mmCIF file of C-alpha atoms in Angstrom:
data_model
loop_
_atom_site.group_PDB
_atom_site.id
_atom_site.type_symbol
_atom_site.label_atom_id
_atom_site.label_comp_id
_atom_site.label_asym_id
_atom_site.label_seq_id
_atom_site.Cartn_x
_atom_site.Cartn_y
_atom_site.Cartn_z
ATOM 1 C CA MET C 45 131.206 -58.251 3.766
ATOM 2 C CA THR C 46 127.997 -58.615 1.960
ATOM 3 C CA HIS C 47 126.436 -60.822 4.616
ATOM 4 C CA LEU C 48 126.217 -61.099 8.430
ATOM 5 C CA LYS C 49 125.384 -64.108 10.540
ATOM 6 C CA LYS C 50 121.488 -64.200 11.540
ATOM 7 C CA LEU C 51 122.434 -64.843 15.085
ATOM 8 C CA ASN C 52 124.240 -61.389 15.218
ATOM 9 C CA ALA C 53 121.410 -59.415 13.329
ATOM 10 C CA PRO C 54 119.701 -56.582 15.411
ATOM 11 C CA ARG C 55 116.806 -58.268 17.178
ATOM 12 C CA GLN C 56 114.657 -55.428 15.932
ATOM 13 C CA TRP C 57 114.722 -57.100 12.412
ATOM 14 C CA GLY C 58 112.438 -59.795 13.771
ATOM 15 C CA ILE C 59 114.068 -62.385 11.135
ATOM 16 C CA LEU C 60 113.784 -66.154 11.438
ATOM 17 C CA ARG C 61 117.141 -67.228 12.626
ATOM 18 C CA LYS C 62 117.363 -71.021 12.369
ATOM 19 C CA GLU C 63 116.468 -71.369 8.524
ATOM 20 C CA LYS C 64 119.508 -70.114 7.257
ATOM 21 C CA LYS C 65 122.924 -68.977 8.705
ATOM 22 C CA TYR C 66 123.259 -65.701 7.085
ATOM 23 C CA VAL C 67 121.466 -62.547 6.070
ATOM 24 C CA VAL C 68 122.351 -59.819 3.602
ATOM 25 C CA ARG C 69 123.992 -56.997 5.189
ATOM 26 C CA PRO C 70 122.533 -53.453 4.187
ATOM 27 C CA PHE C 71 124.823 -50.734 2.865
ATOM 28 C CA PRO C 72 125.441 -48.135 5.509
ATOM 29 C CA SER C 73 123.081 -45.360 5.710
ATOM 30 C CA GLY C 74 122.161 -42.290 7.800
ATOM 31 C CA HIS C 75 120.022 -45.042 9.966
ATOM 32 C CA LYS C 76 121.355 -46.861 12.643
ATOM 33 C CA LEU C 77 121.866 -50.540 11.742
ATOM 34 C CA GLU C 78 119.324 -51.890 14.195
ATOM 35 C CA LEU C 79 116.843 -49.445 12.929
ATOM 36 C CA SER C 80 117.126 -50.000 9.078
ATOM 37 C CA LEU C 81 116.622 -53.239 6.780
ATOM 38 C CA PRO C 82 118.029 -54.307 3.556
ATOM 39 C CA ILE C 83 115.601 -53.833 0.907
ATOM 40 C CA LEU C 84 115.765 -57.666 -0.169
ATOM 41 C CA VAL C 85 114.742 -58.768 3.449
ATOM 42 C CA VAL C 86 111.590 -56.243 3.191
ATOM 43 C CA MET C 87 110.555 -57.166 -0.307
ATOM 44 C CA ARG C 88 111.204 -60.845 -0.047
ATOM 45 C CA ASP C 89 110.728 -62.082 3.642
ATOM 46 C CA MET C 90 108.177 -59.350 4.889
ATOM 47 C CA LEU C 91 106.114 -58.506 1.825
ATOM 48 C CA HIS C 92 106.734 -61.687 -0.323
ATOM 49 C CA HIS C 93 106.639 -59.562 -3.546
ATOM 50 C CA VAL C 94 109.703 -61.490 -4.675
ATOM 51 C CA GLN C 95 111.174 -64.612 -3.941
ATOM 52 C CA SER C 96 114.859 -64.398 -4.705
ATOM 53 C CA ALA C 97 117.545 -61.647 -5.239
ATOM 54 C CA ARG C 98 117.360 -62.159 -8.834
ATOM 55 C CA GLU C 99 113.689 -61.420 -9.029
ATOM 56 C CA LEU C 100 114.454 -58.214 -6.869
ATOM 57 C CA ARG C 101 117.010 -57.047 -9.260
ATOM 58 C CA HIS C 102 114.403 -57.318 -12.071
ATOM 59 C CA VAL C 103 112.042 -55.186 -10.292
ATOM 60 C CA LEU C 104 114.763 -52.665 -9.355
ATOM 61 C CA ARG C 105 115.563 -52.214 -13.089
ATOM 62 C CA GLN C 106 112.049 -51.538 -13.666
ATOM 63 C CA LYS C 107 112.053 -48.643 -11.269
ATOM 64 C CA GLY C 108 109.660 -50.465 -9.062
ATOM 65 C CA VAL C 109 110.970 -49.602 -5.624
ATOM 66 C CA LEU C 110 110.915 -46.172 -4.304
ATOM 67 C CA VAL C 111 112.177 -45.052 -0.834
ATOM 68 C CA ASP C 112 111.275 -41.286 0.091
ATOM 69 C CA GLY C 113 110.501 -40.875 -3.408
ATOM 70 C CA LYS C 114 113.907 -42.111 -4.622
ATOM 71 C CA GLU C 115 114.570 -45.095 -6.854
ATOM 72 C CA LEU C 116 116.664 -47.925 -5.185
ATOM 73 C CA LYS C 117 118.972 -49.601 -7.394
ATOM 74 C CA GLU C 118 120.770 -52.250 -5.127
ATOM 75 C CA ILE C 119 119.228 -55.169 -3.438
ATOM 76 C CA ARG C 120 121.504 -54.181 -0.318
ATOM 77 C CA SER C 121 119.915 -50.743 -0.176
ATOM 78 C CA SER C 122 118.777 -49.675 3.424
ATOM 79 C CA ILE C 123 115.235 -48.600 4.245
ATOM 80 C CA GLY C 124 114.951 -47.333 7.969
ATOM 81 C CA LEU C 125 112.773 -46.046 10.663
ATOM 82 C CA PHE C 126 109.970 -43.906 9.419
ATOM 83 C CA ASP C 127 111.061 -44.166 5.806
ATOM 84 C CA VAL C 128 108.204 -44.441 3.157
ATOM 85 C CA LEU C 129 108.309 -47.388 0.787
ATOM 86 C CA SER C 130 106.441 -47.033 -2.574
ATOM 87 C CA LEU C 131 105.693 -49.741 -4.777
ATOM 88 C CA PRO C 132 104.253 -48.088 -8.026
ATOM 89 C CA GLN C 133 103.611 -51.192 -9.948
ATOM 90 C CA ALA C 134 101.501 -52.806 -7.092
ATOM 91 C CA LYS C 135 100.198 -49.320 -5.956
ATOM 92 C CA GLU C 136 101.151 -49.849 -2.554
ATOM 93 C CA GLN C 137 102.767 -47.622 0.119
ATOM 94 C CA TYR C 138 104.197 -48.544 3.279
ATOM 95 C CA ARG C 139 106.266 -46.749 6.372
ATOM 96 C CA VAL C 140 108.652 -48.456 8.428
ATOM 97 C CA MET C 141 107.353 -48.434 12.107
ATOM 98 C CA LEU C 142 108.267 -50.282 15.383
ATOM 99 C CA GLY C 143 105.721 -52.721 16.878
ATOM 100 C CA SER C 144 104.912 -53.169 20.372
ATOM 101 C CA ASN C 145 107.356 -56.121 20.601
ATOM 102 C CA GLY C 146 110.215 -53.669 19.456
ATOM 103 C CA LYS C 147 110.555 -55.336 16.017
ATOM 104 C CA LEU C 148 110.595 -53.418 12.762
ATOM 105 C CA GLN C 149 107.385 -53.718 10.606
ATOM 106 C CA LEU C 150 105.629 -52.167 7.670
ATOM 107 C CA SER C 151 102.567 -50.114 8.162
ATOM 108 C CA SER C 152 100.248 -49.685 5.015
ATOM 109 C CA ILE C 153 99.535 -46.126 4.294
ATOM 110 C CA ASP C 154 97.461 -44.160 1.655
ATOM 111 C CA ALA C 155 98.940 -42.449 -1.115
ATOM 112 C CA LYS C 156 98.581 -38.796 0.754
ATOM 113 C CA GLU C 157 100.312 -39.812 3.704
ATOM 114 C CA SER C 158 103.414 -41.528 1.540
ATOM 115 C CA GLU C 159 104.089 -37.720 0.606
ATOM 116 C CA MET C 160 105.020 -36.806 4.060
ATOM 117 C CA LYS C 161 107.708 -38.107 6.645
ATOM 118 C CA ILE C 162 108.686 -37.270 10.047
ATOM 119 C CA CYS C 163 112.442 -36.953 11.001
ATOM 120 C CA LYS C 164 113.877 -36.450 14.576
ATOM 121 C CA VAL C 165 116.548 -33.695 14.940
ATOM 122 C CA THR C 166 119.429 -35.520 16.493
ATOM 123 C CA GLY C 167 122.130 -32.495 16.218
ATOM 124 C CA LYS C 168 122.609 -28.925 15.201
ATOM 125 C CA ARG C 169 125.549 -26.536 14.542
ATOM 126 C CA LYS C 170 126.203 -23.127 13.034
ATOM 127 C CA THR C 171 127.734 -22.843 9.672
ATOM 128 C CA LYS C 172 130.073 -20.355 8.481
ATOM 129 C CA GLY C 173 127.256 -18.095 6.986
ATOM 130 C CA GLY C 174 125.686 -18.147 10.442
ATOM 131 C CA LYS C 175 122.885 -20.410 9.466
ATOM 132 C CA THR C 176 121.824 -23.227 11.625
ATOM 133 C CA GLN C 177 122.572 -26.828 10.256
ATOM 134 C CA ILE C 178 120.400 -29.651 11.616
ATOM 135 C CA THR C 179 121.072 -33.489 11.327
ATOM 136 C CA LEU C 180 118.308 -35.671 11.342
ATOM 137 C CA HIS C 181 117.872 -39.209 12.481
ATOM 138 C CA ASP C 182 118.421 -40.593 8.783
ATOM 139 C CA GLY C 183 121.627 -38.710 8.038
ATOM 140 C CA ARG C 184 119.960 -35.757 6.178
ATOM 141 C CA ASN C 185 121.200 -32.481 6.907
ATOM 142 C CA PHE C 186 119.224 -29.057 6.395
ATOM 143 C CA ASN C 187 120.023 -25.242 6.860
ATOM 144 C CA VAL C 188 117.090 -23.686 8.775
ATOM 145 C CA ASP C 189 116.311 -20.166 9.599
ATOM 146 C CA GLU C 190 113.629 -20.806 12.486
ATOM 147 C CA GLU C 191 114.710 -21.752 16.005
ATOM 148 C CA VAL C 192 115.089 -25.424 16.403
ATOM 149 C CA HIS C 193 116.439 -27.816 19.074
ATOM 150 C CA VAL C 194 117.779 -31.397 19.304
ATOM 151 C CA GLY C 195 115.075 -33.474 20.139
ATOM 152 C CA ASP C 196 112.375 -31.528 17.970
ATOM 153 C CA ALA C 197 111.029 -33.139 14.834
ATOM 154 C CA VAL C 198 110.907 -32.106 10.937
ATOM 155 C CA VAL C 199 107.920 -32.871 8.976
ATOM 156 C CA LEU C 200 109.358 -33.265 5.185
ATOM 157 C CA HIS C 201 107.081 -33.020 2.449
ATOM 158 C CA LEU C 202 108.630 -35.353 0.022
ATOM 159 C CA LYS C 203 107.282 -33.748 -3.320
ATOM 160 C CA ASP C 204 107.593 -30.161 -2.782
ATOM 161 C CA LYS C 205 110.710 -30.610 -0.671
ATOM 162 C CA LYS C 206 109.131 -28.272 2.138
ATOM 163 C CA MET C 207 109.391 -28.547 5.843
ATOM 164 C CA SER C 208 107.963 -27.658 8.870
ATOM 165 C CA ILE C 209 109.209 -27.942 12.659
ATOM 166 C CA VAL C 210 107.185 -29.899 15.501
ATOM 167 C CA LYS C 211 108.508 -28.787 19.047
ATOM 168 C CA LEU C 212 109.255 -31.358 21.732
ATOM 169 C CA LYS C 213 107.109 -29.969 24.482
ATOM 170 C CA LYS C 214 104.169 -30.593 26.757
ATOM 171 C CA GLY C 215 101.021 -31.467 24.639
ATOM 172 C CA ALA C 216 102.879 -32.883 21.781
ATOM 173 C CA TYR C 217 102.137 -36.387 20.424
ATOM 174 C CA VAL C 218 105.086 -38.698 20.746
ATOM 175 C CA TYR C 219 106.151 -42.284 19.662
ATOM 176 C CA LEU C 220 108.595 -44.267 21.206
ATOM 177 C CA THR C 221 111.615 -45.769 19.221
ATOM 178 C CA GLY C 222 113.456 -47.673 22.361
ATOM 179 C CA GLY C 223 113.017 -48.764 25.624
ATOM 180 C CA LYS C 224 110.487 -51.332 27.077
ATOM 181 C CA HIS C 225 107.668 -49.117 25.790
ATOM 182 C CA SER C 226 109.016 -49.113 22.167
ATOM 183 C CA GLY C 227 106.233 -48.721 19.699
ATOM 184 C CA SER C 228 103.888 -46.950 22.256
ATOM 185 C CA HIS C 229 102.555 -43.252 21.546
ATOM 186 C CA GLY C 230 100.548 -40.765 23.328
ATOM 187 C CA VAL C 231 100.479 -37.065 24.571
ATOM 188 C CA LEU C 232 103.628 -35.625 26.376
ATOM 189 C CA GLN C 233 102.613 -34.872 29.844
ATOM 190 C CA ASP C 234 105.903 -33.761 31.364
ATOM 191 C CA ILE C 235 109.518 -33.425 30.306
ATOM 192 C CA SER C 236 112.846 -33.158 32.182
ATOM 193 C CA LYS C 237 116.560 -32.893 31.267
ATOM 194 C CA GLN C 238 116.386 -36.672 30.661
ATOM 195 C CA ASN C 239 113.040 -38.173 31.098
ATOM 196 C CA VAL C 240 109.485 -37.657 29.854
ATOM 197 C CA VAL C 241 106.163 -38.693 31.067
ATOM 198 C CA PHE C 242 103.396 -39.427 28.225
ATOM 199 C CA GLU C 243 99.911 -40.801 28.486
ATOM 200 C CA HIS C 244 99.301 -44.151 26.647
ATOM 201 C CA ALA C 245 95.923 -45.877 26.918
ATOM 202 C CA LYS C 246 94.957 -43.683 30.084
ATOM 203 C CA ASN C 247 97.998 -44.711 31.540
ATOM 204 C CA ARG C 248 101.038 -42.405 32.523
ATOM 205 C CA LEU C 249 104.467 -43.956 31.640
ATOM 206 C CA GLU C 250 107.852 -42.715 32.020
ATOM 207 C CA THR C 251 110.893 -43.250 29.560
ATOM 208 C CA LEU C 252 114.252 -41.733 28.524
ATOM 209 C CA LYS C 253 113.918 -38.430 26.474
ATOM 210 C CA LYS C 254 116.178 -40.019 23.902
ATOM 211 C CA TYR C 255 113.457 -42.662 22.953
ATOM 212 C CA VAL C 256 110.929 -40.234 22.150
ATOM 213 C CA THR C 257 110.135 -38.746 18.660
ATOM 214 C CA VAL C 258 107.540 -36.049 18.143
ATOM 215 C CA VAL C 259 105.038 -36.975 15.526
ATOM 216 C CA GLY C 260 102.446 -34.293 15.813
ATOM 217 C CA GLU C 261 100.852 -31.501 18.027
ATOM 218 C CA GLY C 262 98.182 -32.908 20.021
ATOM 219 C CA LYS C 263 97.435 -35.823 17.750
ATOM 220 C CA PRO C 264 99.694 -37.694 15.328
ATOM 221 C CA LEU C 265 100.344 -36.742 11.881
ATOM 222 C CA LEU C 266 101.154 -40.436 11.052
ATOM 223 C CA LYS C 267 99.087 -43.614 10.941
ATOM 224 C CA LEU C 268 99.889 -45.426 14.221
ATOM 225 C CA ASN C 269 99.170 -48.842 15.659
ATOM 226 C CA GLU C 270 96.698 -49.086 18.402
#
């Protein structure tokens, strides 16, 4: 099925639901459906760089749309939370983030920041060779030698493919991807088995640990909204 009814689309998409009945369904990806968007919606309805699917297909043939440094070829390709969108012809770069209203949005970033992406560690296991394999929130898998736990974050350097670990611990800078404080961010003050407390705009807020993504140590590595 290539489309879904707008009334059934995830609320995080923030699309207008009364203009047309259907919206294009993105191809499955490592991202959860509610935290990813079809590139057609992004390019046509959010950025207004194209007016139709036909125009977008032309742009894609010109290698004009990159996500995390890789060319997109289909209008139903997905782009998800923390992904980096690069438009070489327009000399524009964006990161997919969550607004304070819990809706996915595009944050304009500079060329230097577009070379880096943060991913949350959502799973890990031991391989036959004794190495630790981790799974990231966008579906990627990596073998790592250093100690890492579910809930930590990986900083991916998209050009040289290098990576580093940022720990989920007190003093870490965190960003919320769910719950009523979605889109908020601040310094982690306390952490328990299921909950965390963080400081946002001089207020101490509590949320579930599963909603937290580490985005830096003491200060954010990403451009974040106020």
